[in-house]
């Protein structure tokens, strides 16, 4: 298992369209494992493949109840009107903004073995599913902000970008009481 580097705003991979997964092999399982490990170490509630520089259409989520893997997800239906809520992004550290999204979603996806399933979600899980599915299509939460709020978020980010050489965020595993990542052991 390894911690993966997270691409931050400005890295072109975050704006790419992903490619549907067709092979549910060991290398996919390894990617999913590494994505969970990276998401937990970065203290996120979701992580999509482009954030770790990969273009497989896969994301992992854990809003607190149980870990969820979504592969080739599609939003089948939105309902319940819209809801505003605060979002952050592991690829845009320390920037937050209110985003209005459909309150409830029904998502069709494949699990890690390639088996289809449907999930109905509301509240934080609905928001996180939409945020991660957006990542799989090159879209970021700042795209939904008003021009003024987006400008101010980007200006703040421009001042912080220098802390992320090569537009990469190195995630350290703080749970083990150490600050290390692969190659530094
Ligand atoms: O995909 C990501 O960048 C992960 C992102 C997911 C997310 C957070 C909030 C709303 C929707 C999707 C994060 O985990 S950001 C960190 C976080 O845990 C958080 C930030 C703000 C509000 C709630 C949680
Ligand atoms: Zn994000």
PDB file of C-alpha atoms and ligand atoms in Angstrom:
ATOM      1  CA  UNK A   1       0.000   0.000   0.000  1.00  0.00           C
ATOM      2  CA  UNK A   2       1.193   3.497  -0.643  1.00  0.00           C
ATOM      3  CA  UNK A   3       0.172   7.048  -0.156  1.00  0.00           C
ATOM      4  CA  UNK A   4      -0.303   8.797  -3.484  1.00  0.00           C
ATOM      5  CA  UNK A   5       0.569  12.418  -4.216  1.00  0.00           C
ATOM      6  CA  UNK A   6      -2.485  14.633  -4.736  1.00  0.00           C
ATOM      7  CA  UNK A   7      -2.551  16.928  -7.773  1.00  0.00           C
ATOM      8  CA  UNK A   8      -3.570  20.477  -6.876  1.00  0.00           C
ATOM      9  CA  UNK A   9      -5.359  23.245  -8.781  1.00  0.00           C
ATOM     10  CA  UNK A  10      -3.384  24.088 -11.935  1.00  0.00           C
ATOM     11  CA  UNK A  11      -2.378  20.492 -12.635  1.00  0.00           C
ATOM     12  CA  UNK A  12      -3.855  19.716 -16.083  1.00  0.00           C
ATOM     13  CA  UNK A  13      -4.973  16.195 -15.083  1.00  0.00           C
ATOM     14  CA  UNK A  14      -7.725  17.723 -12.900  1.00  0.00           C
ATOM     15  CA  UNK A  15      -9.400  19.101 -16.029  1.00  0.00           C
ATOM     16  CA  UNK A  16      -9.322  15.881 -18.062  1.00  0.00           C
ATOM     17  CA  UNK A  17     -12.219  13.579 -18.861  1.00  0.00           C
ATOM     18  CA  UNK A  18     -11.730  10.094 -17.394  1.00  0.00           C
ATOM     19  CA  UNK A  19     -11.917   6.767 -19.207  1.00  0.00           C
ATOM     20  CA  UNK A  20     -14.482   4.085 -18.225  1.00  0.00           C
ATOM     21  CA  UNK A  21     -13.015   1.109 -16.366  1.00  0.00           C
ATOM     22  CA  UNK A  22     -13.300  -2.205 -18.231  1.00  0.00           C
ATOM     23  CA  UNK A  23     -10.910  -4.458 -16.292  1.00  0.00           C
ATOM     24  CA  UNK A  24     -11.540  -5.262 -12.646  1.00  0.00           C
ATOM     25  CA  UNK A  25      -8.092  -6.698 -12.065  1.00  0.00           C
ATOM     26  CA  UNK A  26      -5.445  -6.566  -9.353  1.00  0.00           C
ATOM     27  CA  UNK A  27      -4.054  -3.261 -10.530  1.00  0.00           C
ATOM     28  CA  UNK A  28      -7.510  -1.663 -10.118  1.00  0.00           C
ATOM     29  CA  UNK A  29      -7.792  -3.158  -6.598  1.00  0.00           C
ATOM     30  CA  UNK A  30      -4.349  -1.733  -5.732  1.00  0.00           C
ATOM     31  CA  UNK A  31      -5.380   1.710  -7.010  1.00  0.00           C
ATOM     32  CA  UNK A  32      -8.578   1.627  -4.913  1.00  0.00           C
ATOM     33  CA  UNK A  33      -6.625   0.586  -1.792  1.00  0.00           C
ATOM     34  CA  UNK A  34      -4.074   3.352  -2.295  1.00  0.00           C
ATOM     35  CA  UNK A  35      -6.842   5.897  -2.910  1.00  0.00           C
ATOM     36  CA  UNK A  36      -8.568   4.978   0.369  1.00  0.00           C
ATOM     37  CA  UNK A  37      -5.284   5.165   2.246  1.00  0.00           C
ATOM     38  CA  UNK A  38      -4.512   8.562   0.710  1.00  0.00           C
ATOM     39  CA  UNK A  39      -8.035   9.902   1.370  1.00  0.00           C
ATOM     40  CA  UNK A  40      -7.916   8.896   5.052  1.00  0.00           C
ATOM     41  CA  UNK A  41      -4.390  10.270   5.524  1.00  0.00           C
ATOM     42  CA  UNK A  42      -5.455  13.590   3.964  1.00  0.00           C
ATOM     43  CA  UNK A  43      -8.591  13.566   6.158  1.00  0.00           C
ATOM     44  CA  UNK A  44     -10.970  13.800   3.232  1.00  0.00           C
ATOM     45  CA  UNK A  45     -14.397  12.272   2.736  1.00  0.00           C
ATOM     46  CA  UNK A  46     -13.815  11.495  -0.945  1.00  0.00           C
ATOM     47  CA  UNK A  47     -11.110  11.171  -3.587  1.00  0.00           C
ATOM     48  CA  UNK A  48     -11.362  10.755  -7.371  1.00  0.00           C
ATOM     49  CA  UNK A  49      -8.727   9.183  -9.632  1.00  0.00           C
ATOM     50  CA  UNK A  50      -7.680  12.423 -11.440  1.00  0.00           C
ATOM     51  CA  UNK A  51      -6.696  13.851  -8.045  1.00  0.00           C
ATOM     52  CA  UNK A  52      -3.975  11.198  -7.858  1.00  0.00           C
ATOM     53  CA  UNK A  53      -2.997  11.675 -11.499  1.00  0.00           C
ATOM     54  CA  UNK A  54      -5.009   8.751 -12.893  1.00  0.00           C
ATOM     55  CA  UNK A  55      -7.690   8.727 -15.576  1.00  0.00           C
ATOM     56  CA  UNK A  56      -9.637   5.617 -14.599  1.00  0.00           C
ATOM     57  CA  UNK A  57     -13.302   6.515 -13.903  1.00  0.00           C
ATOM     58  CA  UNK A  58     -13.177   5.615 -10.201  1.00  0.00           C
ATOM     59  CA  UNK A  59     -13.699   7.421  -6.924  1.00  0.00           C
ATOM     60  CA  UNK A  60     -13.722   6.451  -3.255  1.00  0.00           C
ATOM     61  CA  UNK A  61     -15.969   7.983  -0.582  1.00  0.00           C
ATOM     62  CA  UNK A  62     -16.386   7.676   3.181  1.00  0.00           C
ATOM     63  CA  UNK A  63     -18.654  10.226   4.823  1.00  0.00           C
ATOM     64  CA  UNK A  64     -18.577   8.272   8.084  1.00  0.00           C
ATOM     65  CA  UNK A  65     -20.944   5.359   7.692  1.00  0.00           C
ATOM     66  CA  UNK A  66     -19.141   2.969   5.343  1.00  0.00           C
ATOM     67  CA  UNK A  67     -16.471   3.092   2.644  1.00  0.00           C
ATOM     68  CA  UNK A  68     -17.915   3.300  -0.871  1.00  0.00           C
ATOM     69  CA  UNK A  69     -16.235   2.696  -4.237  1.00  0.00           C
ATOM     70  CA  UNK A  70     -17.949   4.045  -7.354  1.00  0.00           C
ATOM     71  CA  UNK A  71     -16.775   2.948 -10.782  1.00  0.00           C
ATOM     72  CA  UNK A  72     -18.176   4.407 -14.037  1.00  0.00           C
ATOM     73  CA  UNK A  73     -20.859   6.240 -12.017  1.00  0.00           C
ATOM     74  CA  UNK A  74     -23.809   7.976 -13.668  1.00  0.00           C
ATOM     75  CA  UNK A  75     -26.334  10.263 -12.022  1.00  0.00           C
ATOM     76  CA  UNK A  76     -29.619   8.574 -12.972  1.00  0.00           C
ATOM     77  CA  UNK A  77     -31.897  11.076 -11.240  1.00  0.00           C
ATOM     78  CA  UNK A  78     -31.798  14.164  -9.072  1.00  0.00           C
ATOM     79  CA  UNK A  79     -34.657  15.139  -6.790  1.00  0.00           C
ATOM     80  CA  UNK A  80     -35.655  17.161  -3.734  1.00  0.00           C
ATOM     81  CA  UNK A  81     -34.887  20.585  -5.130  1.00  0.00           C
ATOM     82  CA  UNK A  82     -31.526  22.129  -4.444  1.00  0.00           C
ATOM     83  CA  UNK A  83     -29.474  22.584  -1.306  1.00  0.00           C
ATOM     84  CA  UNK A  84     -26.583  24.868  -0.462  1.00  0.00           C
ATOM     85  CA  UNK A  85     -23.634  23.498   1.493  1.00  0.00           C
ATOM     86  CA  UNK A  86     -19.981  24.141   2.171  1.00  0.00           C
ATOM     87  CA  UNK A  87     -17.461  22.270   0.086  1.00  0.00           C
ATOM     88  CA  UNK A  88     -13.722  21.852   0.188  1.00  0.00           C
ATOM     89  CA  UNK A  89     -11.421  19.910  -2.094  1.00  0.00           C
ATOM     90  CA  UNK A  90      -8.267  17.942  -1.334  1.00  0.00           C
ATOM     91  CA  UNK A  91      -6.875  19.430  -4.571  1.00  0.00           C
ATOM     92  CA  UNK A  92      -7.531  23.030  -3.428  1.00  0.00           C
ATOM     93  CA  UNK A  93      -6.399  22.949   0.214  1.00  0.00           C
ATOM     94  CA  UNK A  94      -7.754  25.528   2.632  1.00  0.00           C
ATOM     95  CA  UNK A  95     -10.260  27.002   0.152  1.00  0.00           C
ATOM     96  CA  UNK A  96     -13.934  26.532   0.919  1.00  0.00           C
ATOM     97  CA  UNK A  97     -17.117  27.730  -0.709  1.00  0.00           C
ATOM     98  CA  UNK A  98     -20.883  27.268  -0.628  1.00  0.00           C
ATOM     99  CA  UNK A  99     -22.211  25.284  -3.562  1.00  0.00           C
ATOM    100  CA  UNK A 100     -25.838  24.769  -4.550  1.00  0.00           C
ATOM    101  CA  UNK A 101     -26.553  21.253  -5.818  1.00  0.00           C
ATOM    102  CA  UNK A 102     -29.521  18.890  -6.121  1.00  0.00           C
ATOM    103  CA  UNK A 103     -30.472  17.755  -2.598  1.00  0.00           C
ATOM    104  CA  UNK A 104     -30.920  14.078  -3.475  1.00  0.00           C
ATOM    105  CA  UNK A 105     -29.355  11.896  -6.138  1.00  0.00           C
ATOM    106  CA  UNK A 106     -29.779   8.405  -7.481  1.00  0.00           C
ATOM    107  CA  UNK A 107     -26.472   7.119  -8.825  1.00  0.00           C
ATOM    108  CA  UNK A 108     -25.861   3.973 -10.891  1.00  0.00           C
ATOM    109  CA  UNK A 109     -22.324   2.607 -10.650  1.00  0.00           C
ATOM    110  CA  UNK A 110     -20.223  -0.543 -10.618  1.00  0.00           C
ATOM    111  CA  UNK A 111     -18.562  -1.870  -7.475  1.00  0.00           C
ATOM    112  CA  UNK A 112     -14.893  -2.920  -7.298  1.00  0.00           C
ATOM    113  CA  UNK A 113     -15.767  -6.356  -8.760  1.00  0.00           C
ATOM    114  CA  UNK A 114     -17.685  -4.818 -11.672  1.00  0.00           C
ATOM    115  CA  UNK A 115     -21.132  -5.569 -10.223  1.00  0.00           C
ATOM    116  CA  UNK A 116     -23.797  -2.874 -10.902  1.00  0.00           C
ATOM    117  CA  UNK A 117     -25.472  -1.190  -7.953  1.00  0.00           C
ATOM    118  CA  UNK A 118     -27.678   1.842  -7.341  1.00  0.00           C
ATOM    119  CA  UNK A 119     -27.335   4.233  -4.452  1.00  0.00           C
ATOM    120  CA  UNK A 120     -29.874   6.819  -3.314  1.00  0.00           C
ATOM    121  CA  UNK A 121     -28.357   9.592  -1.269  1.00  0.00           C
ATOM    122  CA  UNK A 122     -29.167  12.850   0.466  1.00  0.00           C
ATOM    123  CA  UNK A 123     -27.259  15.358   2.603  1.00  0.00           C
ATOM    124  CA  UNK A 124     -23.469  15.044   2.748  1.00  0.00           C
ATOM    125  CA  UNK A 125     -23.322  11.759   0.814  1.00  0.00           C
ATOM    126  CA  UNK A 126     -25.349  13.272  -2.054  1.00  0.00           C
ATOM    127  CA  UNK A 127     -23.030  16.282  -2.117  1.00  0.00           C
ATOM    128  CA  UNK A 128     -19.906  14.155  -1.987  1.00  0.00           C
ATOM    129  CA  UNK A 129     -21.150  11.824  -4.774  1.00  0.00           C
ATOM    130  CA  UNK A 130     -21.781  14.842  -7.017  1.00  0.00           C
ATOM    131  CA  UNK A 131     -18.409  16.426  -6.136  1.00  0.00           C
ATOM    132  CA  UNK A 132     -16.557  13.173  -6.970  1.00  0.00           C
ATOM    133  CA  UNK A 133     -18.519  12.524 -10.175  1.00  0.00           C
ATOM    134  CA  UNK A 134     -17.687  16.087 -11.234  1.00  0.00           C
ATOM    135  CA  UNK A 135     -13.974  15.299 -10.717  1.00  0.00           C
ATOM    136  CA  UNK A 136     -14.370  12.361 -13.114  1.00  0.00           C
ATOM    137  CA  UNK A 137     -15.484  14.884 -15.767  1.00  0.00           C
ATOM    138  CA  UNK A 138     -12.816  17.524 -15.083  1.00  0.00           C
ATOM    139  CA  UNK A 139     -15.090  19.781 -13.073  1.00  0.00           C
ATOM    140  CA  UNK A 140     -14.196  21.417  -9.736  1.00  0.00           C
ATOM    141  CA  UNK A 141     -16.406  22.984  -7.049  1.00  0.00           C
ATOM    142  CA  UNK A 142     -14.925  26.447  -7.695  1.00  0.00           C
ATOM    143  CA  UNK A 143     -16.548  26.314 -11.159  1.00  0.00           C
ATOM    144  CA  UNK A 144     -19.922  26.776  -9.413  1.00  0.00           C
ATOM    145  CA  UNK A 145     -18.936  29.877  -7.436  1.00  0.00           C
ATOM    146  CA  UNK A 146     -20.021  33.361  -8.521  1.00  0.00           C
ATOM    147  CA  UNK A 147     -17.431  35.240 -10.592  1.00  0.00           C
ATOM    148  CA  UNK A 148     -16.456  37.331  -7.553  1.00  0.00           C
ATOM    149  CA  UNK A 149     -16.157  34.390  -5.154  1.00  0.00           C
ATOM    150  CA  UNK A 150     -14.254  32.333  -7.724  1.00  0.00           C
ATOM    151  CA  UNK A 151     -11.845  35.217  -8.334  1.00  0.00           C
ATOM    152  CA  UNK A 152     -11.182  35.599  -4.641  1.00  0.00           C
ATOM    153  CA  UNK A 153     -10.716  31.824  -4.177  1.00  0.00           C
ATOM    154  CA  UNK A 154      -8.247  31.748  -7.084  1.00  0.00           C
ATOM    155  CA  UNK A 155      -6.386  34.814  -5.738  1.00  0.00           C
ATOM    156  CA  UNK A 156      -6.031  33.098  -2.341  1.00  0.00           C
ATOM    157  CA  UNK A 157      -4.866  29.946  -4.071  1.00  0.00           C
ATOM    158  CA  UNK A 158      -2.271  31.852  -6.154  1.00  0.00           C
ATOM    159  CA  UNK A 159      -0.661  32.908  -2.865  1.00  0.00           C
ATOM    160  CA  UNK A 160      -0.580  29.335  -1.567  1.00  0.00           C
ATOM    161  CA  UNK A 161       0.465  27.509  -4.724  1.00  0.00           C
ATOM    162  CA  UNK A 162       4.176  27.938  -3.981  1.00  0.00           C
ATOM    163  CA  UNK A 163       3.759  25.510  -1.061  1.00  0.00           C
ATOM    164  CA  UNK A 164       3.012  22.762  -3.610  1.00  0.00           C
ATOM    165  CA  UNK A 165       6.075  22.273  -5.844  1.00  0.00           C
ATOM    166  CA  UNK A 166       5.206  20.640  -9.185  1.00  0.00           C
ATOM    167  CA  UNK A 167       1.524  21.183  -8.274  1.00  0.00           C
ATOM    168  CA  UNK A 168       1.657  18.130  -6.038  1.00  0.00           C
ATOM    169  CA  UNK A 169       0.496  17.765  -2.454  1.00  0.00           C
ATOM    170  CA  UNK A 170       2.591  15.190  -0.607  1.00  0.00           C
ATOM    171  CA  UNK A 171       0.363  13.393   1.878  1.00  0.00           C
ATOM    172  CA  UNK A 172       2.036  12.198   5.065  1.00  0.00           C
ATOM    173  CA  UNK A 173       0.649   9.398   7.189  1.00  0.00           C
ATOM    174  CA  UNK A 174       0.157  11.191  10.460  1.00  0.00           C
ATOM    175  CA  UNK A 175      -1.848   8.333  12.005  1.00  0.00           C
ATOM    176  CA  UNK A 176       1.381   6.395  12.655  1.00  0.00           C
ATOM    177  CA  UNK A 177       2.789   9.350  14.567  1.00  0.00           C
ATOM    178  CA  UNK A 178       5.344   9.881  11.851  1.00  0.00           C
ATOM    179  CA  UNK A 179       5.567  12.239   8.942  1.00  0.00           C
ATOM    180  CA  UNK A 180       6.731  10.165   6.055  1.00  0.00           C
ATOM    181  CA  UNK A 181       5.739   9.003   2.619  1.00  0.00           C
ATOM    182  CA  UNK A 182       7.142   6.417   0.240  1.00  0.00           C
ATOM    183  CA  UNK A 183      10.820   6.885  -0.430  1.00  0.00           C
ATOM    184  CA  UNK A 184      11.381   8.584   2.894  1.00  0.00           C
ATOM    185  CA  UNK A 185      11.224   5.587   5.244  1.00  0.00           C
TER     186      UNK A 185
HETATM  187  O1  LIG B   1     -12.821  15.143  -3.658  1.00  0.00           O
HETATM  188  C1  LIG B   1     -12.276  15.799  -2.771  1.00  0.00           C
HETATM  189  O2  LIG B   1     -11.527  16.729  -3.028  1.00  0.00           O
HETATM  190  C2  LIG B   1     -12.555  15.453  -1.332  1.00  0.00           C
HETATM  191  C3  LIG B   1     -13.489  16.454  -0.657  1.00  0.00           C
HETATM  192  C4  LIG B   1     -14.911  15.929  -0.768  1.00  0.00           C
HETATM  193  C5  LIG B   1     -16.034  16.853  -0.390  1.00  0.00           C
HETATM  194  C6  LIG B   1     -15.992  17.678   0.716  1.00  0.00           C
HETATM  195  C7  LIG B   1     -17.052  18.489   1.022  1.00  0.00           C
HETATM  196  C8  LIG B   1     -18.165  18.474   0.244  1.00  0.00           C
HETATM  197  C9  LIG B   1     -18.213  17.674  -0.857  1.00  0.00           C
HETATM  198  C10 LIG B   1     -17.139  16.853  -1.175  1.00  0.00           C
HETATM  199  C11 LIG B   1     -13.058  16.580   0.793  1.00  0.00           C
HETATM  200  O3  LIG B   1     -13.001  15.628   1.501  1.00  0.00           O
HETATM  201  S1  LIG B   1     -12.632  18.149   1.376  1.00  0.00           S
HETATM  202  C12 LIG B   1     -12.337  17.939   3.112  1.00  0.00           C
HETATM  203  C13 LIG B   1     -13.522  17.681   3.954  1.00  0.00           C
HETATM  204  O4  LIG B   1     -13.556  16.663   4.608  1.00  0.00           O
HETATM  205  C14 LIG B   1     -14.669  18.611   4.035  1.00  0.00           C
HETATM  206  C15 LIG B   1     -14.552  19.944   3.685  1.00  0.00           C
HETATM  207  C16 LIG B   1     -15.650  20.807   3.770  1.00  0.00           C
HETATM  208  C17 LIG B   1     -16.861  20.329   4.197  1.00  0.00           C
HETATM  209  C18 LIG B   1     -16.997  19.001   4.576  1.00  0.00           C
HETATM  210  C19 LIG B   1     -15.893  18.145   4.516  1.00  0.00           C
HETATM  211 ZN1  LIG B   2     -12.393  17.678  -4.791  1.00  0.00          ZN
END
